[in-house]
Short mmCIF file of C-alpha atoms in Angstrom, two decimals:
data_model
loop_
_atom_site.label_atom_id
_atom_site.label_comp_id
_atom_site.label_asym_id
_atom_site.label_seq_id
_atom_site.Cartn_x
_atom_site.Cartn_y
_atom_site.Cartn_z
CA UNK A 10 -39.23 -59.83 -9.70
CA UNK A 11 -38.07 -62.77 -7.62
CA UNK A 12 -35.61 -64.59 -9.88
CA UNK A 13 -32.25 -65.97 -8.76
CA UNK A 14 -30.34 -62.83 -9.76
CA UNK A 15 -32.39 -60.71 -7.38
CA UNK A 16 -31.66 -62.99 -4.41
CA UNK A 17 -27.88 -62.61 -4.57
CA UNK A 18 -26.52 -61.48 -1.25
CA UNK A 19 -23.50 -59.36 -0.42
CA UNK A 20 -20.67 -61.35 1.26
CA UNK A 21 -23.09 -64.29 1.68
CA UNK A 22 -24.92 -62.39 4.42
CA UNK A 23 -28.53 -63.61 4.25
CA UNK A 24 -30.22 -60.29 5.09
CA UNK A 25 -28.19 -58.13 2.75
CA UNK A 26 -29.05 -57.76 -0.92
CA UNK A 27 -26.93 -56.86 -3.88
CA UNK A 28 -26.83 -53.09 -4.34
CA UNK A 29 -29.47 -51.87 -6.76
CA UNK A 30 -29.12 -49.44 -9.63
CA UNK A 31 -31.21 -46.33 -9.38
CA UNK A 32 -32.54 -44.92 -12.65
CA UNK A 33 -34.44 -41.71 -13.24
CA UNK A 34 -37.99 -41.96 -14.58
CA UNK A 35 -39.39 -39.46 -17.06
CA UNK A 36 -42.24 -37.23 -15.90
CA UNK A 37 -44.66 -39.18 -18.11
CA UNK A 38 -43.56 -42.57 -16.76
CA UNK A 39 -43.53 -41.33 -13.15
CA UNK A 40 -47.11 -40.04 -13.42
CA UNK A 41 -48.20 -43.26 -15.16
CA UNK A 42 -46.79 -45.31 -12.29
CA UNK A 43 -48.42 -42.99 -9.75
CA UNK A 44 -51.74 -43.66 -11.48
CA UNK A 45 -51.19 -47.42 -11.18
CA UNK A 46 -51.53 -47.35 -7.37
CA UNK A 47 -54.18 -45.84 -5.11
CA UNK A 48 -52.30 -45.25 -1.86
CA UNK A 49 -49.63 -42.65 -1.16
CA UNK A 50 -48.43 -40.14 1.41
CA UNK A 51 -49.07 -36.40 1.45
CA UNK A 52 -46.50 -34.11 3.07
CA UNK A 53 -47.71 -30.74 4.33
CA UNK A 54 -47.07 -28.19 7.04
CA UNK A 55 -49.03 -28.54 10.28
CA UNK A 56 -48.42 -26.09 13.13
CA UNK A 57 -45.22 -24.92 11.41
CA UNK A 58 -43.80 -28.48 11.24
CA UNK A 59 -43.71 -31.05 8.45
CA UNK A 60 -46.44 -33.68 8.68
CA UNK A 61 -47.11 -36.80 6.63
CA UNK A 62 -50.40 -38.68 6.25
CA UNK A 63 -51.23 -41.80 4.25
CA UNK A 64 -54.14 -41.16 1.88
CA UNK A 65 -55.65 -42.73 -1.18
CA UNK A 66 -55.75 -40.89 -4.46
CA UNK A 67 -56.78 -40.94 -8.08
CA UNK A 68 -55.33 -39.20 -11.09
CA UNK A 69 -57.32 -36.60 -13.02
CA UNK A 70 -55.08 -36.01 -16.01
CA UNK A 71 -51.78 -35.05 -14.38
CA UNK A 72 -53.49 -33.82 -11.21
CA UNK A 73 -53.67 -35.90 -8.04
CA UNK A 74 -57.03 -35.93 -6.27
CA UNK A 75 -57.19 -36.77 -2.56
CA UNK A 76 -60.48 -37.01 -0.63
CA UNK A 77 -60.54 -36.03 3.03
CA UNK A 78 -63.07 -36.22 5.80
CA UNK A 79 -64.46 -33.15 7.52
CA UNK A 80 -62.34 -32.16 10.48
CA UNK A 81 -59.23 -33.93 9.18
CA UNK A 82 -55.92 -32.23 9.83
CA UNK A 83 -55.39 -32.15 6.08
CA UNK A 84 -58.67 -30.41 5.34
CA UNK A 85 -57.38 -27.33 7.17
CA UNK A 86 -54.33 -26.83 4.93
CA UNK A 87 -56.24 -24.96 2.23
CA UNK A 88 -59.29 -22.78 2.19
CA UNK A 89 -61.61 -22.35 -0.80
CA UNK A 90 -60.50 -18.74 -1.28
CA UNK A 91 -56.82 -19.54 -1.79
CA UNK A 92 -56.34 -19.34 -5.56
CA UNK A 93 -52.78 -20.66 -5.68
CA UNK A 94 -53.16 -23.21 -2.88
CA UNK A 95 -50.54 -24.48 -0.49
CA UNK A 96 -47.29 -26.23 -1.42
CA UNK A 97 -47.36 -29.96 -0.63
CA UNK A 98 -45.46 -33.05 -1.65
CA UNK A 99 -47.02 -36.37 -2.56
CA UNK A 100 -45.16 -39.68 -2.61
CA UNK A 101 -46.12 -43.18 -3.66
CA UNK A 102 -44.03 -46.25 -4.29
CA UNK A 103 -44.01 -49.96 -4.93
CA UNK A 104 -40.85 -51.61 -3.60
CA UNK A 105 -40.67 -55.35 -3.10
CA UNK A 106 -39.58 -56.02 0.52
CA UNK A 107 -37.65 -59.15 -0.46
CA UNK A 108 -35.85 -58.07 -3.63
CA UNK A 109 -35.75 -54.31 -2.99
CA UNK A 110 -36.78 -53.73 -6.61
CA UNK A 111 -39.45 -51.23 -7.59
CA UNK A 112 -40.08 -47.53 -7.98
CA UNK A 113 -40.78 -44.33 -6.04
CA UNK A 114 -42.40 -41.12 -7.29
CA UNK A 115 -42.45 -37.75 -5.53
CA UNK A 116 -44.60 -34.87 -6.76
CA UNK A 117 -44.32 -31.33 -5.43
CA UNK A 118 -47.02 -28.83 -6.25
CA UNK A 119 -49.91 -26.73 -5.02
CA UNK A 120 -52.92 -28.26 -3.28
CA UNK A 121 -56.25 -26.51 -3.72
CA UNK A 122 -59.61 -27.47 -2.32
CA UNK A 123 -62.03 -28.72 -4.97
CA UNK A 124 -65.16 -26.61 -4.69
CA UNK A 125 -67.09 -27.48 -7.85
CA UNK A 126 -70.01 -29.73 -6.84
CA UNK A 127 -69.95 -31.70 -10.13
CA UNK A 128 -66.25 -32.42 -9.73
CA UNK A 129 -66.76 -33.46 -6.10
CA UNK A 130 -69.54 -35.85 -7.16
CA UNK A 131 -67.36 -37.29 -9.95
CA UNK A 132 -64.44 -37.84 -7.58
CA UNK A 133 -66.72 -39.31 -4.89
CA UNK A 134 -67.97 -41.87 -7.40
CA UNK A 135 -64.43 -42.87 -8.42
CA UNK A 136 -62.52 -42.65 -5.14
CA UNK A 137 -63.62 -44.53 -2.06
CA UNK A 138 -61.91 -43.65 1.23
CA UNK A 139 -59.66 -46.40 2.56
CA UNK A 140 -60.71 -45.58 6.11
CA UNK A 141 -64.41 -45.28 6.89
CA UNK A 142 -65.56 -41.92 8.18
CA UNK A 143 -69.10 -40.54 8.30
CA UNK A 144 -68.34 -37.26 6.53
CA UNK A 145 -66.00 -37.41 3.55
CA UNK A 146 -66.82 -34.26 1.64
CA UNK A 147 -63.53 -32.46 1.04
CA UNK A 148 -61.25 -33.08 -1.92
CA UNK A 149 -57.84 -31.63 -2.70
CA UNK A 150 -56.38 -31.23 -6.16
CA UNK A 151 -52.59 -31.34 -6.29
CA UNK A 152 -51.20 -29.77 -9.45
CA UNK A 153 -47.71 -31.19 -10.02
CA UNK A 154 -44.94 -28.68 -10.63
CA UNK A 155 -41.95 -30.91 -9.91
CA UNK A 156 -42.18 -34.65 -10.62
CA UNK A 157 -39.28 -36.97 -9.78
CA UNK A 158 -39.26 -40.69 -10.11
CA UNK A 159 -36.69 -43.37 -9.36
CA UNK A 160 -36.64 -47.01 -10.41
CA UNK A 161 -34.59 -49.59 -8.54
CA UNK A 162 -33.24 -52.35 -10.79
CA UNK A 163 -30.62 -55.07 -10.58
#
């Protein structure tokens, strides 16, 4: 990503970069890229205001699985009895800070608490929390309804 063409500056200003082209990603490609990283940001409503938290995730088919610790702000957004879940957004990206090339994916869908013990055990084995906490026993499944992805190219 760091060839000479990507280092071209606008008006010879050293901090500016040449404007990038923004291309749309297909749903399939956007979800593939989302599965290639483990860290993202979940957007939800907390006390009637938008809130964002960094979390790690894994993909289970097209679904995004996020593990949470007991008592986390996020663990209160859904209860096991809510069949449809709560609308959330999930975003992940990889954008090179020098070249400004990369991609960004945003998924909007319903988050439901995972209650099946076998699924929780399977996710626990595959997804380690990025921040240590004594009780990490809650998992959310985000089922994507709307998937948008952008790729920044030269």
